[in-house]
mmCIF file of C-alpha atoms in Angstrom:
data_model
loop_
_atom_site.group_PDB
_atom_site.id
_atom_site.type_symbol
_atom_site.label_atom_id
_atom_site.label_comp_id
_atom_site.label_asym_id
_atom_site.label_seq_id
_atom_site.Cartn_x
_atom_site.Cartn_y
_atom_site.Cartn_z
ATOM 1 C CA UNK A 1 5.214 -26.576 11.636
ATOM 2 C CA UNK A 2 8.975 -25.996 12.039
ATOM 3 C CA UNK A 3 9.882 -27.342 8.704
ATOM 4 C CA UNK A 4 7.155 -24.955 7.590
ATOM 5 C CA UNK A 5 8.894 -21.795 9.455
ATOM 6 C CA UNK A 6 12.518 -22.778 8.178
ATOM 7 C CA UNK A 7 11.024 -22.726 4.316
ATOM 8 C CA UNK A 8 9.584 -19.208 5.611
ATOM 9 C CA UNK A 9 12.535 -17.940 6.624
ATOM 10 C CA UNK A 10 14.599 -18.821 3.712
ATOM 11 C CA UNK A 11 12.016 -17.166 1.578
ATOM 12 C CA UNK A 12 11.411 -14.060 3.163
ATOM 13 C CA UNK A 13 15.801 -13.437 2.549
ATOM 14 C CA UNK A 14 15.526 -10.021 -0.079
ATOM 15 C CA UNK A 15 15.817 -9.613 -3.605
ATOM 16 C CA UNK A 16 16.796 -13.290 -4.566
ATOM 17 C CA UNK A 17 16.822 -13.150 -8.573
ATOM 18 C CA UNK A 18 15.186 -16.237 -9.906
ATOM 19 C CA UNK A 19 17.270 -18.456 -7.321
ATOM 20 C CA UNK A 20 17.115 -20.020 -3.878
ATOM 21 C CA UNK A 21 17.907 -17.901 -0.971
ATOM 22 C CA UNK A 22 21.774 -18.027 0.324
ATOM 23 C CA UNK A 23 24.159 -16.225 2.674
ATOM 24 C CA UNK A 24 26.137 -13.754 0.996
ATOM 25 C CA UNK A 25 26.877 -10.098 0.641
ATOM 26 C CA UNK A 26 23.277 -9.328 -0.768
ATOM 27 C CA UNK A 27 21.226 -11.920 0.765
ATOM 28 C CA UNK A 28 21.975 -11.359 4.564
ATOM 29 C CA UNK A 29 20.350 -14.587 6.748
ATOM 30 C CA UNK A 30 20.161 -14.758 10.534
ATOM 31 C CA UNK A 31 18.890 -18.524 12.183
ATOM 32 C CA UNK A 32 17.584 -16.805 15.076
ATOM 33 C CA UNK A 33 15.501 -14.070 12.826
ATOM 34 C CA UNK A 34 11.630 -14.633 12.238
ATOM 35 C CA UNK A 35 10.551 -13.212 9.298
ATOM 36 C CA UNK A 36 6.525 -13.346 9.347
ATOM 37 C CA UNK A 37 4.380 -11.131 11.384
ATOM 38 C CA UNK A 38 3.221 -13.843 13.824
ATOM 39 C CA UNK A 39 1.929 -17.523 12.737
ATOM 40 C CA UNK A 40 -1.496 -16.800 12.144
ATOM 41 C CA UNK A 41 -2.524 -17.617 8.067
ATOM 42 C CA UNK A 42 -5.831 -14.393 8.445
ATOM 43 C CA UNK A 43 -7.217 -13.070 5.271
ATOM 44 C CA UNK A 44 -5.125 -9.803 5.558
ATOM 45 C CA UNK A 45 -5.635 -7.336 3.190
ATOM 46 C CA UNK A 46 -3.583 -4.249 3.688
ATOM 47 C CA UNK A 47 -0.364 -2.916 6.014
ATOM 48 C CA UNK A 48 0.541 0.236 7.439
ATOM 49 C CA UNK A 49 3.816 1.243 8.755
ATOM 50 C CA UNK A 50 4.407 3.646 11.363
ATOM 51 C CA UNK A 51 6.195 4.545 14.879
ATOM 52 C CA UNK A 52 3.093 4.317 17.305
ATOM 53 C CA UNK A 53 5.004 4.202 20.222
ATOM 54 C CA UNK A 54 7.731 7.000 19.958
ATOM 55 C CA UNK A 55 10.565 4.489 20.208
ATOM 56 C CA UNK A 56 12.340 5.712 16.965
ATOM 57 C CA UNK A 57 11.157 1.804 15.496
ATOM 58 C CA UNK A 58 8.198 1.687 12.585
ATOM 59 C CA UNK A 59 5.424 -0.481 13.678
ATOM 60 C CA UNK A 60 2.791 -2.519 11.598
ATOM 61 C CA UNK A 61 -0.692 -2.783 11.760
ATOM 62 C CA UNK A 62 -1.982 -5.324 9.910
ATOM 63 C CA UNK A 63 -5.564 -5.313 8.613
ATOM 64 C CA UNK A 64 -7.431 -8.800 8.267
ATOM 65 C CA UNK A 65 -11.211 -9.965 6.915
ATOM 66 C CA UNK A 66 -12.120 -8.059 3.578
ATOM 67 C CA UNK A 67 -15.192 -9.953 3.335
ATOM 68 C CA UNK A 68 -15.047 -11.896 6.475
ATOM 69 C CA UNK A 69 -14.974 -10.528 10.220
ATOM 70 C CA UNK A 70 -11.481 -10.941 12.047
ATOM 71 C CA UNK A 71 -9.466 -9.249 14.868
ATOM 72 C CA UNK A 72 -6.817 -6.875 13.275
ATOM 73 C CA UNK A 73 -3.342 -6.739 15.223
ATOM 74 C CA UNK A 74 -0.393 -4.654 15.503
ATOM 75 C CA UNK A 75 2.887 -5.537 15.747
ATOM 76 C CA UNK A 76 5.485 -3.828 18.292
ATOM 77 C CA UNK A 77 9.068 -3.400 16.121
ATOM 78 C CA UNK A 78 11.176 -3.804 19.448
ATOM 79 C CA UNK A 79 14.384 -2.591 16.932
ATOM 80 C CA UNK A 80 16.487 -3.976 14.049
ATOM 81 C CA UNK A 81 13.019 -5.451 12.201
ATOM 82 C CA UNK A 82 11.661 -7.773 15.297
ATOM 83 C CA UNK A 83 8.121 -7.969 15.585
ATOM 84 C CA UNK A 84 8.044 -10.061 18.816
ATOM 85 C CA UNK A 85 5.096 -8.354 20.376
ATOM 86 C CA UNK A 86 1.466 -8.591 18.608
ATOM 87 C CA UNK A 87 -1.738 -6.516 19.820
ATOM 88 C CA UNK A 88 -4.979 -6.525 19.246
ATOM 89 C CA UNK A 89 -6.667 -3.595 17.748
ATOM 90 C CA UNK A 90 -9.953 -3.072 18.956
ATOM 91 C CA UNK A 91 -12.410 -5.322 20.651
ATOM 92 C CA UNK A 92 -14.808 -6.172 17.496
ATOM 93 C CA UNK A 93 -13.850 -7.982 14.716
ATOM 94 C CA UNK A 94 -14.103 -6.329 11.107
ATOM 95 C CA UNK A 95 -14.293 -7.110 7.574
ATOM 96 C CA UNK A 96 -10.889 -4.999 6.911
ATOM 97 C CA UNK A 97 -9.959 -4.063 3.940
ATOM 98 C CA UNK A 98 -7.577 -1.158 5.026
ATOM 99 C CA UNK A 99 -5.714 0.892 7.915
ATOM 100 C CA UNK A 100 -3.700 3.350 7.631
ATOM 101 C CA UNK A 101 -1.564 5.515 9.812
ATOM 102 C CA UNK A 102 -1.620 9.536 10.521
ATOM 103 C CA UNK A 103 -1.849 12.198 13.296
ATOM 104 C CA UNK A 104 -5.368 12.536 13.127
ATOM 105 C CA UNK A 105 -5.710 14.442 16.324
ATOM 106 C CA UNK A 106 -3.118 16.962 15.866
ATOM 107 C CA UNK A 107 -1.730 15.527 19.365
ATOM 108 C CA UNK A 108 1.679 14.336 17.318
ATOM 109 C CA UNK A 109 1.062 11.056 17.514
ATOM 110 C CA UNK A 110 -0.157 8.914 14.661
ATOM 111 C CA UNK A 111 -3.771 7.435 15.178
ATOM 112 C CA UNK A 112 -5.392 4.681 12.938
ATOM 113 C CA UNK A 113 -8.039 4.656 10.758
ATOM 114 C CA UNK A 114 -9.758 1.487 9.959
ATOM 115 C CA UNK A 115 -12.137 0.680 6.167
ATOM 116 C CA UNK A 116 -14.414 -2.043 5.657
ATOM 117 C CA UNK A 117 -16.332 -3.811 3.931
ATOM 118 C CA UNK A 118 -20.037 -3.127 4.060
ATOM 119 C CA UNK A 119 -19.189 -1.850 7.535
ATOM 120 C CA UNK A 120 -18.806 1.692 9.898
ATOM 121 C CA UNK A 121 -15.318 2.808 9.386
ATOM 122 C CA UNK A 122 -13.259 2.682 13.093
ATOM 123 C CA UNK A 123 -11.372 5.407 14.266
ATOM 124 C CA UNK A 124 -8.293 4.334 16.995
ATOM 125 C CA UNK A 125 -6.506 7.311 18.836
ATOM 126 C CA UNK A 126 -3.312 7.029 20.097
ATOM 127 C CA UNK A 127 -2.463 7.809 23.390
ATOM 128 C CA UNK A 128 1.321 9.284 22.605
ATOM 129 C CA UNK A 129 2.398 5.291 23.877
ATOM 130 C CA UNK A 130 0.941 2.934 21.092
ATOM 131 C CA UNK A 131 -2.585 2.678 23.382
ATOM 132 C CA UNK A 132 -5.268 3.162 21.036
ATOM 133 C CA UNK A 133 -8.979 3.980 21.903
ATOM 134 C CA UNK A 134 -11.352 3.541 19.654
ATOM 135 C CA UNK A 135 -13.838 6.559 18.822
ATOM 136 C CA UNK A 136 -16.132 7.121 16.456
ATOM 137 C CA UNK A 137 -16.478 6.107 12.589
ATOM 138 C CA UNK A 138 -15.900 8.086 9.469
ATOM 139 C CA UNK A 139 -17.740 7.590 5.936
ATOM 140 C CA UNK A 140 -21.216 6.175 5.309
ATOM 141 C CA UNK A 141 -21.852 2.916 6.874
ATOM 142 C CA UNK A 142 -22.293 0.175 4.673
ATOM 143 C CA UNK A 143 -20.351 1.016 1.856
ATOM 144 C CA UNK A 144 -17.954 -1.624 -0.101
ATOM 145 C CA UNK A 145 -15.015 0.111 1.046
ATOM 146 C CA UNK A 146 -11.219 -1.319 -0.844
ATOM 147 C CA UNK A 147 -8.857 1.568 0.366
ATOM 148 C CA UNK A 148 -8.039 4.533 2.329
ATOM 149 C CA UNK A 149 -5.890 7.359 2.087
ATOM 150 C CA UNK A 150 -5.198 10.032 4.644
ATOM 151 C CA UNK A 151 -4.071 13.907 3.154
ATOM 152 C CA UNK A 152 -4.512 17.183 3.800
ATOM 153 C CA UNK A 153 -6.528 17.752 0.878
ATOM 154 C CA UNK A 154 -8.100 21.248 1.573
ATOM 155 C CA UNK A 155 -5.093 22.933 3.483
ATOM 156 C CA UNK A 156 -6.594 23.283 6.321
ATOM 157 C CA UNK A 157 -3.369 21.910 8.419
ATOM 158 C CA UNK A 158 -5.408 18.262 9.582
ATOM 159 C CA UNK A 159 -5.289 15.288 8.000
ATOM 160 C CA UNK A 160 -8.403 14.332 5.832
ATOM 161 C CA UNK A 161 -9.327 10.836 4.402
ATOM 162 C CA UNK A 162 -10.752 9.783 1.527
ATOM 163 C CA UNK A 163 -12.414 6.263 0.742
ATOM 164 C CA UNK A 164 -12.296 4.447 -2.491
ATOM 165 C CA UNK A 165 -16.031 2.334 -2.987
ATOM 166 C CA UNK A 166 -15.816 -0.467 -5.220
ATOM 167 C CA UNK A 167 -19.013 -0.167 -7.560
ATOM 168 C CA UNK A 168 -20.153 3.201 -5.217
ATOM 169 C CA UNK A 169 -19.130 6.543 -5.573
ATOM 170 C CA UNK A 170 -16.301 7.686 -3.517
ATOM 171 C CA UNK A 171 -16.340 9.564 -0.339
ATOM 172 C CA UNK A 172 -13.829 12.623 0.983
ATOM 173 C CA UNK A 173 -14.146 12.821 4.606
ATOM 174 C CA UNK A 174 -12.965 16.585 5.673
ATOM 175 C CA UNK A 175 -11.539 16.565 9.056
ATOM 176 C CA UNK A 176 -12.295 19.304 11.812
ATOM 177 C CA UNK A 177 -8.769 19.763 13.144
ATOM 178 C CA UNK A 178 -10.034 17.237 16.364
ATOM 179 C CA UNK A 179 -10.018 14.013 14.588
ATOM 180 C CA UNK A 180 -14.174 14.199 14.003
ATOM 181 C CA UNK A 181 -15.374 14.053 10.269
ATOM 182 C CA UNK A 182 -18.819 15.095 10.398
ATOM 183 C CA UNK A 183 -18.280 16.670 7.004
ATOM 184 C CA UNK A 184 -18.148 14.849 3.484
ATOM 185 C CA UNK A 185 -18.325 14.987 -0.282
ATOM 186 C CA UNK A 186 -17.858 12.532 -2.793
ATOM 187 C CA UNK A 187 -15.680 12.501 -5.480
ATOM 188 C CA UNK A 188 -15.963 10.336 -9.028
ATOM 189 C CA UNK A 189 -18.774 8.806 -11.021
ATOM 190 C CA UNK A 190 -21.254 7.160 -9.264
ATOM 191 C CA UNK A 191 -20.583 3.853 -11.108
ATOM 192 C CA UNK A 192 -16.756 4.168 -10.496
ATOM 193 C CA UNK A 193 -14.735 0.595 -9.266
ATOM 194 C CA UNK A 194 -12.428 2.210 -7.760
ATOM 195 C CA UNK A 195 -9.851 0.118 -5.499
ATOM 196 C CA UNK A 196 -7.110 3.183 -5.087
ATOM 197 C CA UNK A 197 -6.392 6.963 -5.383
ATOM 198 C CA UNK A 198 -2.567 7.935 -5.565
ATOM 199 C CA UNK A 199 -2.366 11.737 -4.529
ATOM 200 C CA UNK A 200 -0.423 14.530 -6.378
ATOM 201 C CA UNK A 201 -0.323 18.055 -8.030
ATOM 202 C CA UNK A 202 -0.554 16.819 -11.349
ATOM 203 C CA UNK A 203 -1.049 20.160 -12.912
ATOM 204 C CA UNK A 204 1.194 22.012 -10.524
ATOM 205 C CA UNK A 205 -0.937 24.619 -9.394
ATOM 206 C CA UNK A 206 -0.490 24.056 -5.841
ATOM 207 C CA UNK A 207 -3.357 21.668 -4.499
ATOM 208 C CA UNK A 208 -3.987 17.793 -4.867
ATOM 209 C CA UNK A 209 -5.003 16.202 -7.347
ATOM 210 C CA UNK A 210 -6.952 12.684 -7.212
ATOM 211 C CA UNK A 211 -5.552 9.369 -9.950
ATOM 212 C CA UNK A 212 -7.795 6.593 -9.682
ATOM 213 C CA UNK A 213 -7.189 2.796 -10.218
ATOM 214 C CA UNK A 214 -10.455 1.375 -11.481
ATOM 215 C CA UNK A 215 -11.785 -2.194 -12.176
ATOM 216 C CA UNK A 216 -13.766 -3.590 -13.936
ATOM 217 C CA UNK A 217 -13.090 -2.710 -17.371
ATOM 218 C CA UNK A 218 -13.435 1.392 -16.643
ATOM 219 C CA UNK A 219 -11.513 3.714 -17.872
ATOM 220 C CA UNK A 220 -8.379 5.335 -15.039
ATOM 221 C CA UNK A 221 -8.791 9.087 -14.600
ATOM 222 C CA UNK A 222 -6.955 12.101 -13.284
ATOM 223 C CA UNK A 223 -9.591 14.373 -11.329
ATOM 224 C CA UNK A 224 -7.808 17.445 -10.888
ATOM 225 C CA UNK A 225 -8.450 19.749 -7.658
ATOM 226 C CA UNK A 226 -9.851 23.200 -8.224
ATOM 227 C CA UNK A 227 -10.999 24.536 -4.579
ATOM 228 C CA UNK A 228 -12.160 21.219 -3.536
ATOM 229 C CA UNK A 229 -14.077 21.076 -6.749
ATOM 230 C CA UNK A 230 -13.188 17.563 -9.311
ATOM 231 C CA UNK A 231 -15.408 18.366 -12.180
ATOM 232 C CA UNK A 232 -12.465 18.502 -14.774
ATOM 233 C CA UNK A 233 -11.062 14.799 -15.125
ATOM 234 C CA UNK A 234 -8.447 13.490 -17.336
ATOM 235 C CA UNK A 235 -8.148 10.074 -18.811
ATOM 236 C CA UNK A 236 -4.985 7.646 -18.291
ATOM 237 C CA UNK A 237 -4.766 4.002 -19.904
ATOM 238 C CA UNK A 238 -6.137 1.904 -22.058
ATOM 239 C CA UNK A 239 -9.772 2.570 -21.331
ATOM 240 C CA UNK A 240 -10.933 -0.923 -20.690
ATOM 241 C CA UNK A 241 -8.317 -1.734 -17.189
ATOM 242 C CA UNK A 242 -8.428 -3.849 -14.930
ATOM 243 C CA UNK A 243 -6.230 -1.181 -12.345
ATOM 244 C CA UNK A 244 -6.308 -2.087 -8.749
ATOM 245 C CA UNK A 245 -3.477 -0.498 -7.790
ATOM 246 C CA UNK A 246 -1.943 2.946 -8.591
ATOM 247 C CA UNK A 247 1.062 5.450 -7.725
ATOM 248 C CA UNK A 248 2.771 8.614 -8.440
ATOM 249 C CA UNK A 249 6.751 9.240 -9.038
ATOM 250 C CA UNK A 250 8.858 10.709 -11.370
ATOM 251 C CA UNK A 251 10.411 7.555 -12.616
ATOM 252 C CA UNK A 252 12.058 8.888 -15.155
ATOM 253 C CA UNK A 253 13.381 11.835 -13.230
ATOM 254 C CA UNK A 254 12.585 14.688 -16.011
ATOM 255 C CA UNK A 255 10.255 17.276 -13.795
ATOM 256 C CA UNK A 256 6.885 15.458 -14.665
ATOM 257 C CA UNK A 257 4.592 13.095 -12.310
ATOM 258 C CA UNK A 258 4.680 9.502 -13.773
ATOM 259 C CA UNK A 259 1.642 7.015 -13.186
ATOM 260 C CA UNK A 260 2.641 3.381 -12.315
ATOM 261 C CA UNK A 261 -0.866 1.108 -12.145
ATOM 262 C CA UNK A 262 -1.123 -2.090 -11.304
ATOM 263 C CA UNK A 263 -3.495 -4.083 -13.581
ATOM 264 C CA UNK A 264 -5.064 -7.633 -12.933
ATOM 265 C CA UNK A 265 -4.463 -9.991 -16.076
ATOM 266 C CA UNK A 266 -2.527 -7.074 -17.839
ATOM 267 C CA UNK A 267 0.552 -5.810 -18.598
ATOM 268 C CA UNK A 268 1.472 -3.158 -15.163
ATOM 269 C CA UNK A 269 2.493 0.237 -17.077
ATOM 270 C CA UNK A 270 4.167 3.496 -16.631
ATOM 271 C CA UNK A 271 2.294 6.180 -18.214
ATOM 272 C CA UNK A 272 4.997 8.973 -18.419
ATOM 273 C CA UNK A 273 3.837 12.534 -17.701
ATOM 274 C CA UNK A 274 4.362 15.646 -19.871
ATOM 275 C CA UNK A 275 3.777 19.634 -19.842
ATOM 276 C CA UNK A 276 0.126 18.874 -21.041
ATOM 277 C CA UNK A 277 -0.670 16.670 -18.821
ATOM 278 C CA UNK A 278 -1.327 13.992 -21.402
ATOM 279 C CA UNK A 279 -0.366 10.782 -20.191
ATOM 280 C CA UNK A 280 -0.162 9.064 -23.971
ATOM 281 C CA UNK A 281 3.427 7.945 -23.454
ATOM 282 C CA UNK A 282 3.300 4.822 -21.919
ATOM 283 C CA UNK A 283 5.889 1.709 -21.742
ATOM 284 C CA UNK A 284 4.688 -2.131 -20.041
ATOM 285 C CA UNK A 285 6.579 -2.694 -16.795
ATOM 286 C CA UNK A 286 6.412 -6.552 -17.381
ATOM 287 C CA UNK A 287 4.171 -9.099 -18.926
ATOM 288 C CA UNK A 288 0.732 -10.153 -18.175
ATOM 289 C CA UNK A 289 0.591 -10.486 -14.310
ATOM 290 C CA UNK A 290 -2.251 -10.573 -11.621
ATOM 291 C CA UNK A 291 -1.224 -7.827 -9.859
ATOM 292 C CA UNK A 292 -2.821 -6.726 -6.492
ATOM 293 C CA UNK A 293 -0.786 -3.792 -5.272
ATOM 294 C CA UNK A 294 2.715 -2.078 -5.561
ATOM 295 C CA UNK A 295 4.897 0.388 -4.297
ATOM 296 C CA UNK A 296 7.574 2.729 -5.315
ATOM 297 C CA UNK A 297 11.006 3.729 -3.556
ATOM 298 C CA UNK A 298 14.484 3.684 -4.462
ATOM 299 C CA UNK A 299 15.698 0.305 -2.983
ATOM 300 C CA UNK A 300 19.227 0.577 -4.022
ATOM 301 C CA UNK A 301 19.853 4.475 -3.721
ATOM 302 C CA UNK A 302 21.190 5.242 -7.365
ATOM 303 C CA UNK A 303 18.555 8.408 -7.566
ATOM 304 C CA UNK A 304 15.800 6.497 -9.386
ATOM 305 C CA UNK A 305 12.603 5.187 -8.039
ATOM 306 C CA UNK A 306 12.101 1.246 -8.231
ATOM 307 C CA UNK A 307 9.260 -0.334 -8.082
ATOM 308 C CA UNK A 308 7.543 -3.435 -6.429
ATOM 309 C CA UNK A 309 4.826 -5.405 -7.010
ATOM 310 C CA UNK A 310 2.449 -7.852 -5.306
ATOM 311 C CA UNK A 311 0.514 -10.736 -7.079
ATOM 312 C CA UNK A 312 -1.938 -13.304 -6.330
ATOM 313 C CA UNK A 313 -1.298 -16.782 -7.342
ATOM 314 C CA UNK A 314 2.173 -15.927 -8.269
ATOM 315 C CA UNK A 315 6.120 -14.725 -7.067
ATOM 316 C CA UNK A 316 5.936 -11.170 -6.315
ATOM 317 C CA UNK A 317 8.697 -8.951 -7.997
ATOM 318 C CA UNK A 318 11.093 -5.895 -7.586
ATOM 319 C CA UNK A 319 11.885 -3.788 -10.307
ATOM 320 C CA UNK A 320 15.600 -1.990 -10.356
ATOM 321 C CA UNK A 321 15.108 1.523 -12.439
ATOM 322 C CA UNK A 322 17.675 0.893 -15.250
ATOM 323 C CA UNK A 323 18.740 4.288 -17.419
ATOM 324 C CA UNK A 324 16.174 6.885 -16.052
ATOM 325 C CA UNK A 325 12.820 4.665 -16.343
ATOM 326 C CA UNK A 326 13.777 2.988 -19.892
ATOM 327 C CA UNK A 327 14.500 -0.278 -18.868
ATOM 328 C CA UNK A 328 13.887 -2.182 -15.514
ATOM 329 C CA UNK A 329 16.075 -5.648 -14.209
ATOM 330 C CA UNK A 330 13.548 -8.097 -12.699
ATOM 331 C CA UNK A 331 13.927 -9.296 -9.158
ATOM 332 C CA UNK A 332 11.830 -12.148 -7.744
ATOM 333 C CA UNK A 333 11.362 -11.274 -3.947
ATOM 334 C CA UNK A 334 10.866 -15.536 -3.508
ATOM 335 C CA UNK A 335 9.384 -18.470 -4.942
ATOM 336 C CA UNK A 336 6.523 -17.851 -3.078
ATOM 337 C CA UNK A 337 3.018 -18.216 -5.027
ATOM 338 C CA UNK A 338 0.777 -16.176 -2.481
ATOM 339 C CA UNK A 339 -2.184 -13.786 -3.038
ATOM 340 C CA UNK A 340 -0.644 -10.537 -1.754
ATOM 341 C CA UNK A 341 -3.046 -7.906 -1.247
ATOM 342 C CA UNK A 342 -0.798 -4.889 -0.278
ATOM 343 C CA UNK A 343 2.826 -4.630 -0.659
ATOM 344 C CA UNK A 344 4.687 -1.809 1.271
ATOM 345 C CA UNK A 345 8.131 -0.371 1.781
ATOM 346 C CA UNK A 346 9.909 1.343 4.634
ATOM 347 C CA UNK A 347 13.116 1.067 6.669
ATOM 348 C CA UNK A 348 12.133 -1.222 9.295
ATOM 349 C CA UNK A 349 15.751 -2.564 10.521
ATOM 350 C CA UNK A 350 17.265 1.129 10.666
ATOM 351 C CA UNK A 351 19.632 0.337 8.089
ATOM 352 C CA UNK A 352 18.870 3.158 5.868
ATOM 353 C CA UNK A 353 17.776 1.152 2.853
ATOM 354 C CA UNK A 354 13.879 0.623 2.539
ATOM 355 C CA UNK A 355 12.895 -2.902 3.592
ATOM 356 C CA UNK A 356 9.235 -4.680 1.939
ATOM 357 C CA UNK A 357 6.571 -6.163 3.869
ATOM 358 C CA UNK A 358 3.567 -8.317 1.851
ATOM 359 C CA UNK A 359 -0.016 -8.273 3.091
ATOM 360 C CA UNK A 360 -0.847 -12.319 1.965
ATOM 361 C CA UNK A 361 -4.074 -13.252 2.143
ATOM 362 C CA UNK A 362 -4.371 -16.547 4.090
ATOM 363 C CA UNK A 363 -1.230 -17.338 4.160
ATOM 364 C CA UNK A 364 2.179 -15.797 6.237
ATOM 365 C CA UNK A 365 2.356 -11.664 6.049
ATOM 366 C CA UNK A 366 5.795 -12.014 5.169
ATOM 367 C CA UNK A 367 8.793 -9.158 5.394
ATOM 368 C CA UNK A 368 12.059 -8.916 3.270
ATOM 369 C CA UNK A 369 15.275 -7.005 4.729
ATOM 370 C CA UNK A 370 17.025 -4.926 2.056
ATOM 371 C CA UNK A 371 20.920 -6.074 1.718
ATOM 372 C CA UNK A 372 21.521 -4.020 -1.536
ATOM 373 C CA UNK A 373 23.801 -2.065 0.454
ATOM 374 C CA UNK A 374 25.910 -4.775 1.336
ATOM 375 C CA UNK A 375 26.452 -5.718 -2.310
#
């Protein structure tokens, strides 16, 4: 087990391109530093980062089971990126396939929300000191939920959530300004594979619009928001995709929302947007990969958003944004083969540069500290 750890540890060291981890200006390495979230191997499936106990640290709950009941945890940043206290979240174990973080409430903390698979939805509420509560569900009961994002999608000031059904349609559940969400519509086709929805104003009218990652050889679409309505929809990709994971930023910093997808078996691509709202222009990010997830922030503060991806069965990569979004240098996060389910940024050692953390499923949750500042 300890030569285990040590390999860990060496691994989880940031943005080592294509060579073994090593203590210099960029590669910062502490002995006493653990850099997993706990030593439990769970079939974790998604992260969420936030400050659920007011401390000024972001804290991670980690979401475990997709199709398999287990206990989800989170884990207590006590400050500079140490996670040395773990919780459980809830009494019943659940087949998890997301959490996410928000001030459901209104009471400014942030409360978590809880998807699974073929399972209620859990509510948790925070009680202002990282004591959560559960109460309640949200969404229909036994659906095959994959994701879940929290917005404000009808301006009403509360924080709404919408759930993304694998082979069902998907489900917008409208919050009441009390954290109860009695009220739902669905949005999609009914025979939509949808694994994520990225949120923007796409057609800059003021409301948000809805980009879905689909499976299963569907065509992605744009639905764009008029009222709460999503008749109008708008394709994106190749038609026959295998997206599971999707995002919005202006990559190449011109005024326009840019699509980054994910795609299992495919090339990942960045579908560049335009003043019609076209989405033809598109460039690969990389080869074929089996890409699970990514996200987007600017790791090395030039301006430009970078990207990161996770994949099963293989190293997981960062992506530097070279000249405005038309070329990209390749960064393998570690050597690493493990099926990463969620990949997520934030600045969890208070350094100012954004840090990653991988969701792995059976294996280590893994986190990498950002020394690109230190270069």
């Amino acid at each position: 087990m300890r030569k285990e750890l040590v390999v860990l540890l060496f691994a989880a060291l940031f943005f080592a391109p294509d060579m073994p981890a090593q203590s210099n200006d960029a590669f910062y390495y502490r002995r006493g530093d653990r850099f997993t979230l706990g030593t439990e191997k769970n079939r974790t499936a998604s992260v969420a980062i936030g400050d659920v106990n007011g401390d000024g640290n972001p804290d991670i709950v980690v979401a475990n089971g997709r199709h398999w009941p287990q206990q989800n945890y989170l884990f207590l940043n006590t400050g500079g990126g140490r996670f040395h206290v773990m919780l459980p979240l809830g009494q019943a174990r659940s087949t998890t396939y997301a959490a996410e973080l928000g001030d459901l409430d209104g009471d400014g903390d942030l409360d978590i929300a809880v998807g699974n698979d073929m399972a209620p939805n859990r509510l948790f509420f925070n009680d202002g000191q990282g004591h959560f509560t559960e109460r309640g569900a949200f969404g229909r009961k036994t659906d095959p939920t994959r994701n879940i994002t929290l917005h404000d999608l009808d301006s009403d000031g509360d924080l709404d959530i919408l759930i993304t059904n694998r082979g069902r349609v998907n489900e917008i559940c409208l919050n009441d300004g009390n954290g109860y969400f009695r009220e739902s519509r669905d949005f999609g086709q009914r025979d939509d594979s949808t694994i994520d929805v990225a949120i923007a104003d796409i057609d800059n009218d003021g409301d948000a619009d809805l980009i879905l990652a689909n499976r299963d050889g569907q065509q992605n679409y744009i639905y764009l928001n008029d009222a709460m309505q999503f008749d109008e929809r708008i394709p994106f990709g190749t038609g026959t995709d295998e997206t599971r994971s999707v995002d919005v930023a202006d990559v190449n910093q011109d005024g326009f929302s840019d699509i980054v997808t994910a795609n299992i078996g495919q090339a990942n691509r960045i579908y560049f947007g335009d003043e019609e709202n076209t989405y033809q222009k598109a460039i690969e990010l990389d080869g074929t990969h089996r890409t699970y997830s990514l996200a987007i922030a600017d790791f090395n503060q030039d301006g430009y958003p970078d990207i990161a991806i996770g994949n099963s069965g293989e190293a997981n990569y960062v992506y530097l944004n070279q000249a405005g979004g038309a070329r990209f240098r390749m960064i393998r996060l570690s050597e690493k083969a493990f099926n990463t389910y969620d990949i997520l940024t934030d600045d969890i050692d208070g350094d100012g540069y954004p840090d990653i953390i991988e969701a792995n499923s059976e294996e280590f949750n893994l986190f990498f500290l950002n020394r690109l500042g230190r270069q």
